[in-house]
Amino acid sequence: MENRGRLYQDIQEILVRKEEISNAVKMLGEMITRDYEGKSPIMVCILKGASVFYVDLIREIDLPVNMEFMMVSSYGHGTQSTGNVMIRKDLDIDVHGRDVIIVEDIVDTGITLSFLSKIFAQRGAASVKIATLLDKPARRKVELKADYFCFTIPDAFVVGYGLDYDEKYRNLPDIGILKPEIYEK
Ligand code: IMP
Ligand code: MG
């Protein structure tokens, strides 16, 4: 638990260590580089959760990508999706005719990503794909398959590597299951 004892105290179990994350992100970057050869996709980072994954991933992609950021909210302060998605910060550029890769931290119910995929399709993107760090298939409410993902995880609330609980734990280098007593109290 090294020198970050304070954050790790609230972690029940580490699910994915930073070395594993780093290897998976590298492989994903190589895969995207191959799949988009000759193209210049717009990489859309969904703030804030995907930010850590995003900055690591784009540096493993050997293509002239556009960096774009979008902020949506569906969660509020709890651990359950409210089902409503709101755009709080939109892109700066037009996606019409462009290849879009949405970069997300986790697919849980699938509500956020199905909403975003529809929005980019409506705006006339040439293609829309989803790259997610984590996939939690047990909790899907809408049918959604990520085109790229690094890890499938069980039905537990996780934090770290960008993922938060109440805006905390994003700077934890590993991905861990949060102790339930933290959000149950
Ligand atoms: P969805 O719309 O239910 O798929 O939820 C997507 C969003 O919920 C993600 O972008 C996360 O911000 C958040 N979320 C879902 N599961 C977790 C989790 O286990 N830990 C932290 N955030 C989560
Ligand atoms: Mg979040």
CSV table of N, CA, C and O in Angstrom, one decimal, residues 53-173:
chain,number,residue,atom,x,y,z
A,53,PHE,N,-7.3,7.9,-18.2
A,53,PHE,CA,-7.3,6.9,-19.3
A,53,PHE,C,-7.0,7.6,-20.6
A,53,PHE,O,-6.1,7.1,-21.4
A,54,TYR,N,-7.7,8.6,-20.9
A,54,TYR,CA,-7.6,9.4,-22.1
A,54,TYR,C,-6.1,9.9,-22.4
A,54,TYR,O,-5.6,9.6,-23.5
A,55,VAL,N,-5.5,10.5,-21.4
A,55,VAL,CA,-4.2,11.1,-21.7
A,55,VAL,C,-3.2,10.0,-21.9
A,55,VAL,O,-2.2,10.1,-22.6
A,56,ASP,N,-3.4,8.8,-21.3
A,56,ASP,CA,-2.5,7.7,-21.5
A,56,ASP,C,-2.7,7.1,-22.9
A,56,ASP,O,-1.8,6.8,-23.6
A,57,LEU,N,-4.0,6.9,-23.2
A,57,LEU,CA,-4.4,6.2,-24.5
A,57,LEU,C,-3.9,7.0,-25.7
A,57,LEU,O,-3.3,6.4,-26.6
A,58,ILE,N,-4.2,8.3,-25.7
A,58,ILE,CA,-3.9,9.1,-27.0
A,58,ILE,C,-2.4,9.0,-27.3
A,58,ILE,O,-2.0,9.1,-28.4
A,59,ARG,N,-1.6,8.9,-26.2
A,59,ARG,CA,-0.1,8.8,-26.4
A,59,ARG,C,0.4,7.5,-26.9
A,59,ARG,O,1.5,7.3,-27.3
A,60,GLU,N,-0.5,6.5,-26.9
A,60,GLU,CA,-0.2,5.2,-27.5
A,60,GLU,C,-0.8,5.0,-28.9
A,60,GLU,O,-0.7,4.0,-29.5
A,61,ILE,N,-1.4,6.1,-29.4
A,61,ILE,CA,-2.0,6.1,-30.8
A,61,ILE,C,-1.1,6.9,-31.7
A,61,ILE,O,-0.9,8.0,-31.5
A,62,ASP,N,-0.6,6.2,-32.8
A,62,ASP,CA,0.3,6.8,-33.7
A,62,ASP,C,-0.5,7.3,-35.0
A,62,ASP,O,-0.3,6.8,-36.1
A,63,LEU,N,-1.4,8.3,-34.7
A,63,LEU,CA,-2.2,8.8,-35.8
A,63,LEU,C,-2.4,10.3,-35.4
A,63,LEU,O,-2.4,10.7,-34.2
A,64,PRO,N,-2.8,11.1,-36.4
A,64,PRO,CA,-3.0,12.6,-36.1
A,64,PRO,C,-4.5,12.7,-35.6
A,64,PRO,O,-5.4,13.0,-36.3
A,65,VAL,N,-4.6,12.5,-34.3
A,65,VAL,CA,-6.0,12.6,-33.7
A,65,VAL,C,-6.3,14.0,-33.3
A,65,VAL,O,-5.4,14.8,-33.1
A,66,ASN,N,-7.6,14.3,-33.2
A,66,ASN,CA,-8.1,15.5,-32.5
A,66,ASN,C,-8.4,15.2,-31.1
A,66,ASN,O,-9.1,14.2,-30.8
A,67,MET,N,-8.0,16.1,-30.2
A,67,MET,CA,-8.4,16.0,-28.8
A,67,MET,C,-9.6,16.8,-28.5
A,67,MET,O,-9.5,18.0,-28.7
A,68,GLU,N,-10.6,16.2,-28.1
A,68,GLU,CA,-11.8,17.0,-27.7
A,68,GLU,C,-12.4,16.5,-26.4
A,68,GLU,O,-12.2,15.3,-26.0
A,69,PHE,N,-13.1,17.4,-25.7
A,69,PHE,CA,-13.6,17.1,-24.3
A,69,PHE,C,-15.0,17.4,-24.2
A,69,PHE,O,-15.5,18.4,-24.8
A,70,MET,N,-15.7,16.5,-23.5
A,70,MET,CA,-17.1,16.7,-23.4
A,70,MET,C,-17.5,16.3,-21.9
A,70,MET,O,-16.8,15.4,-21.4
A,71,MET,N,-18.4,17.1,-21.3
A,71,MET,CA,-18.8,16.7,-20.0
A,71,MET,C,-20.3,16.5,-19.9
A,71,MET,O,-21.0,17.3,-20.4
A,72,VAL,N,-20.6,15.3,-19.4
A,72,VAL,CA,-22.0,15.0,-19.3
A,72,VAL,C,-22.3,14.6,-17.8
A,72,VAL,O,-21.3,14.2,-17.1
A,73,SER,N,-23.5,14.7,-17.4
A,73,SER,CA,-23.7,14.1,-16.0
A,73,SER,C,-25.0,13.3,-16.0
A,73,SER,O,-26.0,13.6,-16.7
A,74,SER,N,-24.9,12.2,-15.2
A,74,SER,CA,-26.1,11.4,-15.1
A,74,SER,C,-26.2,10.9,-13.6
A,74,SER,O,-27.2,10.5,-13.1
A,75,TYR,N,-25.0,11.1,-12.9
A,75,TYR,CA,-24.9,10.4,-11.6
A,75,TYR,C,-25.3,11.2,-10.4
A,75,TYR,O,-25.8,10.7,-9.4
A,76,GLY,N,-24.9,12.5,-10.4
A,76,GLY,CA,-25.0,13.2,-9.1
A,76,GLY,C,-24.0,12.7,-8.1
A,76,GLY,O,-22.9,12.3,-8.5
A,77,HIS,N,-24.4,12.6,-6.9
A,77,HIS,CA,-23.4,12.3,-5.9
A,77,HIS,C,-23.4,10.8,-5.4
A,77,HIS,O,-22.6,10.3,-4.7
A,78,GLY,N,-24.4,10.1,-5.9
A,78,GLY,CA,-24.6,8.7,-5.4
A,78,GLY,C,-23.8,7.7,-6.2
A,78,GLY,O,-22.8,8.1,-6.9
A,79,THR,N,-24.1,6.4,-6.1
A,79,THR,CA,-23.5,5.4,-6.9
A,79,THR,C,-24.4,4.8,-7.9
A,79,THR,O,-24.1,3.8,-8.5
A,80,GLN,N,-25.6,5.3,-8.0
A,80,GLN,CA,-26.6,4.8,-9.0
A,80,GLN,C,-26.9,5.8,-10.1
A,80,GLN,O,-27.0,7.0,-9.8
A,81,SER,N,-27.0,5.4,-11.3
A,81,SER,CA,-27.4,6.3,-12.4
A,81,SER,C,-28.8,6.8,-12.2
A,81,SER,O,-29.7,6.1,-11.8
A,82,THR,N,-29.0,8.1,-12.5
A,82,THR,CA,-30.3,8.6,-12.5
A,82,THR,C,-31.1,8.4,-13.7
A,82,THR,O,-32.3,8.6,-13.8
A,83,GLY,N,-30.4,7.9,-14.8
A,83,GLY,CA,-31.1,7.7,-16.0
A,83,GLY,C,-31.2,8.9,-16.9
A,83,GLY,O,-31.5,8.8,-18.1
A,84,ASN,N,-31.0,10.1,-16.4
A,84,ASN,CA,-31.0,11.3,-17.3
A,84,ASN,C,-29.6,11.7,-17.6
A,84,ASN,O,-28.8,11.7,-16.7
A,85,VAL,N,-29.4,12.0,-18.8
A,85,VAL,CA,-28.0,12.5,-19.2
A,85,VAL,C,-28.1,13.9,-19.7
A,85,VAL,O,-29.0,14.3,-20.4
A,86,MET,N,-27.2,14.8,-19.1
A,86,MET,CA,-27.2,16.2,-19.5
A,86,MET,C,-25.8,16.6,-20.0
A,86,MET,O,-24.8,16.2,-19.5
A,87,ILE,N,-25.8,17.3,-21.1
A,87,ILE,CA,-24.5,17.8,-21.6
A,87,ILE,C,-24.2,19.1,-20.8
A,87,ILE,O,-24.9,20.0,-20.9
A,88,ARG,N,-23.0,19.0,-20.1
A,88,ARG,CA,-22.6,20.2,-19.4
A,88,ARG,C,-21.5,21.0,-20.1
A,88,ARG,O,-21.3,22.1,-19.8
A,89,LYS,N,-20.7,20.3,-20.9
A,89,LYS,CA,-19.8,21.0,-21.8
A,89,LYS,C,-19.7,20.2,-23.1
A,89,LYS,O,-19.6,19.0,-23.1
A,90,ASP,N,-19.9,20.9,-24.2
A,90,ASP,CA,-20.0,20.3,-25.5
A,90,ASP,C,-18.6,20.4,-26.2
A,90,ASP,O,-17.7,21.1,-25.7
A,91,LEU,N,-18.5,19.7,-27.4
A,91,LEU,CA,-17.3,19.8,-28.2
A,91,LEU,C,-17.1,21.2,-28.7
A,91,LEU,O,-18.0,21.9,-28.9
A,92,ASP,N,-15.8,21.4,-29.2
A,92,ASP,CA,-15.5,22.7,-29.8
A,92,ASP,C,-15.6,22.6,-31.3
A,92,ASP,O,-15.5,23.6,-32.0
A,93,ILE,N,-15.7,21.4,-31.8
A,93,ILE,CA,-15.7,21.2,-33.3
A,93,ILE,C,-16.8,20.4,-33.8
A,93,ILE,O,-17.5,19.7,-33.1
A,94,ASP,N,-17.1,20.6,-35.1
A,94,ASP,CA,-18.1,19.9,-35.8
A,94,ASP,C,-17.7,18.5,-36.2
A,94,ASP,O,-16.6,18.3,-36.7
A,95,VAL,N,-18.5,17.5,-35.8
A,95,VAL,CA,-18.1,16.1,-36.1
A,95,VAL,C,-18.6,15.6,-37.4
A,95,VAL,O,-18.3,14.4,-37.8
A,96,HIS,N,-19.3,16.4,-38.2
A,96,HIS,CA,-19.9,16.0,-39.5
A,96,HIS,C,-18.8,15.4,-40.4
A,96,HIS,O,-17.8,16.0,-40.7
A,97,GLY,N,-19.1,14.2,-40.9
A,97,GLY,CA,-18.2,13.5,-41.8
A,97,GLY,C,-16.9,13.0,-41.2
A,97,GLY,O,-16.0,12.5,-41.8
A,98,ARG,N,-16.8,13.1,-39.8
A,98,ARG,CA,-15.6,12.7,-39.2
A,98,ARG,C,-15.8,11.3,-38.4
A,98,ARG,O,-16.9,11.0,-38.1
A,99,ASP,N,-14.6,10.7,-38.2
A,99,ASP,CA,-14.7,9.4,-37.4
A,99,ASP,C,-14.5,9.8,-35.9
A,99,ASP,O,-13.5,10.5,-35.6
A,100,VAL,N,-15.4,9.4,-35.1
A,100,VAL,CA,-15.4,9.7,-33.7
A,100,VAL,C,-15.2,8.5,-32.9
A,100,VAL,O,-15.8,7.4,-33.1
A,101,ILE,N,-14.3,8.7,-31.9
A,101,ILE,CA,-14.0,7.6,-30.9
A,101,ILE,C,-14.4,8.2,-29.5
A,101,ILE,O,-13.7,9.2,-29.1
A,102,ILE,N,-15.4,7.7,-28.9
A,102,ILE,CA,-15.8,8.2,-27.6
A,102,ILE,C,-14.9,7.4,-26.6
A,102,ILE,O,-14.9,6.2,-26.6
A,103,VAL,N,-14.2,8.2,-25.7
A,103,VAL,CA,-13.4,7.5,-24.7
A,103,VAL,C,-14.1,7.7,-23.3
A,103,VAL,O,-14.2,8.8,-22.8
A,104,GLU,N,-14.5,6.6,-22.7
A,104,GLU,CA,-15.2,6.6,-21.5
A,104,GLU,C,-14.4,5.8,-20.4
A,104,GLU,O,-13.6,4.9,-20.7
A,105,ASP,N,-14.7,6.1,-19.2
A,105,ASP,CA,-14.1,5.3,-18.1
A,105,ASP,C,-14.7,3.9,-17.9
A,105,ASP,O,-14.0,2.9,-17.7
A,106,ILE,N,-16.1,3.9,-17.9
A,106,ILE,CA,-16.7,2.6,-17.6
A,106,ILE,C,-18.1,2.6,-18.3
A,106,ILE,O,-18.8,3.7,-18.4
A,107,VAL,N,-18.5,1.5,-18.8
A,107,VAL,CA,-19.9,1.3,-19.2
A,107,VAL,C,-20.6,0.5,-18.1
A,107,VAL,O,-20.2,-0.7,-17.8
A,108,ASP,N,-21.6,1.1,-17.5
A,108,ASP,CA,-22.3,0.5,-16.4
A,108,ASP,C,-23.7,0.2,-16.9
A,108,ASP,O,-23.9,-0.9,-17.5
A,109,THR,N,-24.7,1.1,-16.8
A,109,THR,CA,-26.0,0.8,-17.3
A,109,THR,C,-26.0,0.9,-18.8
A,109,THR,O,-26.9,0.3,-19.5
A,110,GLY,N,-25.1,1.7,-19.4
A,110,GLY,CA,-25.0,1.9,-20.8
A,110,GLY,C,-25.7,3.1,-21.3
A,110,GLY,O,-25.7,3.5,-22.4
A,111,ILE,N,-26.4,3.8,-20.3
A,111,ILE,CA,-27.3,4.9,-20.7
A,111,ILE,C,-26.5,6.1,-21.2
A,111,ILE,O,-26.8,6.7,-22.3
A,112,THR,N,-25.4,6.4,-20.6
A,112,THR,CA,-24.6,7.6,-21.0
A,112,THR,C,-24.1,7.4,-22.4
A,112,THR,O,-24.2,8.2,-23.3
A,113,LEU,N,-23.5,6.2,-22.7
A,113,LEU,CA,-22.9,6.0,-24.0
A,113,LEU,C,-23.9,5.8,-25.1
A,113,LEU,O,-23.7,6.2,-26.2
A,114,SER,N,-25.1,5.2,-24.8
A,114,SER,CA,-26.1,5.1,-25.9
A,114,SER,C,-26.6,6.5,-26.2
A,114,SER,O,-26.8,6.8,-27.4
A,115,PHE,N,-26.7,7.3,-25.2
A,115,PHE,CA,-27.1,8.7,-25.5
A,115,PHE,C,-26.1,9.4,-26.4
A,115,PHE,O,-26.4,10.1,-27.3
A,116,LEU,N,-24.8,9.3,-26.0
A,116,LEU,CA,-23.7,10.0,-26.7
A,116,LEU,C,-23.6,9.5,-28.2
A,116,LEU,O,-23.4,10.2,-29.1
A,117,SER,N,-23.7,8.1,-28.3
A,117,SER,CA,-23.6,7.6,-29.7
A,117,SER,C,-24.6,8.1,-30.6
A,117,SER,O,-24.4,8.5,-31.7
A,118,LYS,N,-25.9,8.2,-30.0
A,118,LYS,CA,-27.0,8.8,-30.8
A,118,LYS,C,-26.7,10.2,-31.2
A,118,LYS,O,-26.9,10.6,-32.3
A,119,ILE,N,-26.2,11.0,-30.3
A,119,ILE,CA,-25.9,12.4,-30.5
A,119,ILE,C,-24.9,12.6,-31.7
A,119,ILE,O,-25.1,13.4,-32.6
A,120,PHE,N,-23.8,11.8,-31.6
A,120,PHE,CA,-22.8,11.9,-32.7
A,120,PHE,C,-23.4,11.4,-34.0
A,120,PHE,O,-23.0,12.0,-35.1
A,121,ALA,N,-24.2,10.4,-34.0
A,121,ALA,CA,-24.8,9.9,-35.3
A,121,ALA,C,-25.7,11.0,-35.8
A,121,ALA,O,-25.7,11.3,-37.0
A,122,GLN,N,-26.5,11.7,-35.0
A,122,GLN,CA,-27.4,12.7,-35.4
A,122,GLN,C,-26.6,13.9,-36.0
A,122,GLN,O,-27.1,14.6,-36.9
A,123,ARG,N,-25.4,14.2,-35.5
A,123,ARG,CA,-24.6,15.3,-35.9
A,123,ARG,C,-23.9,14.9,-37.2
A,123,ARG,O,-23.1,15.7,-37.7
A,124,GLY,N,-24.1,13.7,-37.7
A,124,GLY,CA,-23.5,13.4,-39.0
A,124,GLY,C,-22.1,12.8,-39.0
A,124,GLY,O,-21.4,12.9,-40.0
A,125,ALA,N,-21.7,12.3,-37.9
A,125,ALA,CA,-20.3,11.6,-37.9
A,125,ALA,C,-20.3,10.5,-38.9
A,125,ALA,O,-21.3,9.8,-39.1
A,126,ALA,N,-19.1,10.3,-39.5
A,126,ALA,CA,-18.9,9.3,-40.5
A,126,ALA,C,-19.0,7.9,-39.8
A,126,ALA,O,-19.5,6.9,-40.3
A,127,SER,N,-18.4,7.9,-38.6
A,127,SER,CA,-18.5,6.6,-37.8
A,127,SER,C,-18.4,7.0,-36.3
A,127,SER,O,-17.8,8.1,-36.0
A,128,VAL,N,-18.9,6.2,-35.5
A,128,VAL,CA,-18.9,6.4,-34.0
A,128,VAL,C,-18.5,5.1,-33.3
A,128,VAL,O,-19.2,4.1,-33.5
A,129,LYS,N,-17.4,5.1,-32.6
A,129,LYS,CA,-17.0,3.9,-31.9
A,129,LYS,C,-16.8,4.3,-30.4
A,129,LYS,O,-16.5,5.4,-30.1
A,130,ILE,N,-16.8,3.3,-29.6
A,130,ILE,CA,-16.7,3.5,-28.1
A,130,ILE,C,-15.4,2.7,-27.6
A,130,ILE,O,-15.3,1.6,-27.9
A,131,ALA,N,-14.6,3.5,-26.9
A,131,ALA,CA,-13.4,2.9,-26.3
A,131,ALA,C,-13.6,3.1,-24.8
A,131,ALA,O,-13.6,4.2,-24.3
A,132,THR,N,-13.7,2.0,-24.0
A,132,THR,CA,-13.9,2.2,-22.6
A,132,THR,C,-12.8,1.4,-21.8
A,132,THR,O,-12.4,0.3,-22.3
A,133,LEU,N,-12.4,2.0,-20.7
A,133,LEU,CA,-11.4,1.3,-19.9
A,133,LEU,C,-12.1,0.0,-19.2
A,133,LEU,O,-11.5,-1.0,-19.3
A,134,LEU,N,-13.3,0.2,-18.6
A,134,LEU,CA,-13.9,-0.8,-17.9
A,134,LEU,C,-15.3,-1.1,-18.5
A,134,LEU,O,-16.0,-0.2,-18.9
A,135,ASP,N,-15.7,-2.4,-18.4
A,135,ASP,CA,-17.0,-2.8,-18.8
A,135,ASP,C,-17.6,-3.6,-17.6
A,135,ASP,O,-17.0,-4.5,-17.1
A,136,LYS,N,-18.8,-3.1,-17.2
A,136,LYS,CA,-19.5,-3.8,-16.1
A,136,LYS,C,-20.8,-4.4,-16.6
A,136,LYS,O,-21.9,-3.8,-16.4
A,137,PRO,N,-20.8,-5.5,-17.3
A,137,PRO,CA,-21.9,-5.9,-18.1
A,137,PRO,C,-23.1,-6.3,-17.2
A,137,PRO,O,-24.3,-6.3,-17.7
A,138,ALA,N,-22.9,-6.7,-16.0
A,138,ALA,CA,-24.0,-7.2,-15.1
A,138,ALA,C,-25.1,-6.1,-14.9
A,138,ALA,O,-26.2,-6.5,-14.6
A,139,ARG,N,-24.8,-4.8,-15.1
A,139,ARG,CA,-25.7,-3.8,-14.7
A,139,ARG,C,-26.3,-3.1,-15.9
A,139,ARG,O,-27.0,-2.0,-15.8
A,140,ARG,N,-26.2,-3.6,-17.1
A,140,ARG,CA,-26.7,-3.0,-18.3
A,140,ARG,C,-28.2,-2.8,-18.2
A,140,ARG,O,-29.0,-3.7,-17.9
A,141,LYS,N,-28.7,-1.6,-18.6
A,141,LYS,CA,-30.1,-1.3,-18.7
A,141,LYS,C,-30.5,-1.1,-20.2
A,141,LYS,O,-31.7,-1.3,-20.5
A,142,VAL,N,-29.6,-0.7,-21.0
A,142,VAL,CA,-29.8,-0.6,-22.4
A,142,VAL,C,-28.8,-1.4,-23.2
A,142,VAL,O,-27.7,-1.6,-22.7
A,143,GLU,N,-29.2,-1.9,-24.3
A,143,GLU,CA,-28.2,-2.7,-25.1
A,143,GLU,C,-27.1,-1.9,-25.6
A,143,GLU,O,-27.3,-0.9,-26.3
A,144,LEU,N,-25.9,-2.2,-25.2
A,144,LEU,CA,-24.7,-1.4,-25.7
A,144,LEU,C,-23.5,-2.3,-25.6
A,144,LEU,O,-23.2,-2.9,-24.6
A,145,LYS,N,-22.7,-2.3,-26.7
A,145,LYS,CA,-21.5,-3.0,-26.7
A,145,LYS,C,-20.3,-2.1,-27.1
A,145,LYS,O,-20.4,-1.3,-28.0
A,146,ALA,N,-19.3,-2.1,-26.2
A,146,ALA,CA,-18.2,-1.2,-26.5
A,146,ALA,C,-17.4,-1.8,-27.6
A,146,ALA,O,-17.2,-3.1,-27.7
A,147,ASP,N,-16.9,-1.0,-28.5
A,147,ASP,CA,-16.1,-1.5,-29.6
A,147,ASP,C,-14.7,-1.9,-29.1
A,147,ASP,O,-14.1,-2.9,-29.6
A,148,TYR,N,-14.2,-1.1,-28.1
A,148,TYR,CA,-12.9,-1.4,-27.5
A,148,TYR,C,-13.1,-1.3,-26.0
A,148,TYR,O,-13.7,-0.4,-25.5
A,149,PHE,N,-12.5,-2.3,-25.3
A,149,PHE,CA,-12.5,-2.2,-23.8
A,149,PHE,C,-11.2,-2.9,-23.3
A,149,PHE,O,-10.7,-3.7,-23.9
A,150,CYS,N,-10.8,-2.4,-22.1
A,150,CYS,CA,-9.6,-3.0,-21.5
A,150,CYS,C,-9.9,-4.1,-20.5
A,150,CYS,O,-9.3,-5.2,-20.6
A,151,PHE,N,-10.9,-3.9,-19.6
A,151,PHE,CA,-11.2,-4.9,-18.6
A,151,PHE,C,-12.7,-5.1,-18.3
A,151,PHE,O,-13.4,-4.1,-18.3
A,152,THR,N,-13.1,-6.3,-18.2
A,152,THR,CA,-14.5,-6.5,-17.7
A,152,THR,C,-14.4,-6.7,-16.2
A,152,THR,O,-13.6,-7.5,-15.7
A,153,ILE,N,-15.3,-6.1,-15.5
A,153,ILE,CA,-15.3,-6.2,-14.0
A,153,ILE,C,-16.6,-6.6,-13.5
A,153,ILE,O,-17.6,-6.5,-14.1
A,154,PRO,N,-16.6,-7.2,-12.3
A,154,PRO,CA,-17.8,-7.7,-11.6
A,154,PRO,C,-18.7,-6.5,-11.2
A,154,PRO,O,-18.3,-5.3,-11.2
A,155,ASP,N,-19.9,-6.8,-10.7
A,155,ASP,CA,-20.8,-5.8,-10.2
A,155,ASP,C,-20.4,-5.2,-8.9
A,155,ASP,O,-20.9,-5.7,-7.8
A,156,ALA,N,-19.5,-4.3,-8.9
A,156,ALA,CA,-19.0,-3.6,-7.6
A,156,ALA,C,-18.7,-2.2,-8.0
A,156,ALA,O,-18.4,-1.9,-9.2
A,157,PHE,N,-18.8,-1.3,-7.0
A,157,PHE,CA,-18.4,0.1,-7.3
A,157,PHE,C,-16.9,0.3,-7.1
A,157,PHE,O,-16.3,0.1,-6.1
A,158,VAL,N,-16.3,0.7,-8.2
A,158,VAL,CA,-14.9,0.9,-8.3
A,158,VAL,C,-14.4,2.3,-8.4
A,158,VAL,O,-15.2,3.2,-8.9
A,159,VAL,N,-13.2,2.6,-7.9
A,159,VAL,CA,-12.6,3.9,-8.0
A,159,VAL,C,-11.2,3.8,-8.4
A,159,VAL,O,-10.6,2.7,-8.4
A,160,GLY,N,-10.6,4.9,-8.8
A,160,GLY,CA,-9.2,5.0,-9.2
A,160,GLY,C,-9.0,5.2,-10.7
A,160,GLY,O,-9.9,4.9,-11.4
A,161,TYR,N,-7.8,5.6,-11.0
A,161,TYR,CA,-7.4,5.8,-12.4
A,161,TYR,C,-8.5,6.6,-13.2
A,161,TYR,O,-9.0,6.3,-14.2
A,162,GLY,N,-8.9,7.7,-12.5
A,162,GLY,CA,-9.9,8.6,-13.0
A,162,GLY,C,-11.3,8.4,-12.5
A,162,GLY,O,-12.1,9.4,-12.4
A,163,LEU,N,-11.7,7.2,-12.0
A,163,LEU,CA,-13.0,7.0,-11.5
A,163,LEU,C,-13.1,7.5,-10.1
A,163,LEU,O,-12.2,7.3,-9.3
A,164,ASP,N,-14.3,8.1,-9.8
A,164,ASP,CA,-14.4,8.7,-8.5
A,164,ASP,C,-15.6,8.1,-7.7
A,164,ASP,O,-16.5,7.5,-8.2
A,165,TYR,N,-15.6,8.4,-6.4
A,165,TYR,CA,-16.8,8.4,-5.6
A,165,TYR,C,-16.9,9.8,-5.0
A,165,TYR,O,-15.9,10.2,-4.2
A,166,ASP,N,-17.9,10.6,-5.3
A,166,ASP,CA,-18.1,11.9,-4.7
A,166,ASP,C,-16.8,12.8,-5.0
A,166,ASP,O,-16.4,13.5,-4.1
A,167,GLU,N,-16.3,12.7,-6.2
A,167,GLU,CA,-15.1,13.4,-6.7
A,167,GLU,C,-13.8,13.0,-6.0
A,167,GLU,O,-12.8,13.7,-6.2
A,168,LYS,N,-13.8,12.0,-5.2
A,168,LYS,CA,-12.6,11.5,-4.6
A,168,LYS,C,-12.0,10.2,-5.3
A,168,LYS,O,-12.8,9.6,-5.9
A,169,TYR,N,-10.8,9.9,-5.0
A,169,TYR,CA,-10.1,8.7,-5.4
A,169,TYR,C,-9.7,8.7,-6.9
A,169,TYR,O,-9.2,7.7,-7.4
A,170,ARG,N,-9.9,9.8,-7.7
A,170,ARG,CA,-9.6,9.8,-9.1
A,170,ARG,C,-8.1,9.6,-9.3
A,170,ARG,O,-7.6,9.1,-10.3
A,171,ASN,N,-7.3,10.1,-8.3
A,171,ASN,CA,-5.8,10.0,-8.4
A,171,ASN,C,-5.2,8.8,-7.9
A,171,ASN,O,-4.0,8.7,-7.8
A,172,LEU,N,-6.0,7.8,-7.5
A,172,LEU,CA,-5.5,6.5,-7.1
A,172,LEU,C,-4.9,5.8,-8.4
A,172,LEU,O,-5.6,5.7,-9.4
A,173,PRO,N,-3.6,5.4,-8.4
A,173,PRO,CA,-3.1,4.8,-9.6
A,173,PRO,C,-3.6,3.5,-10.1
A,173,PRO,O,-3.5,3.1,-11.2
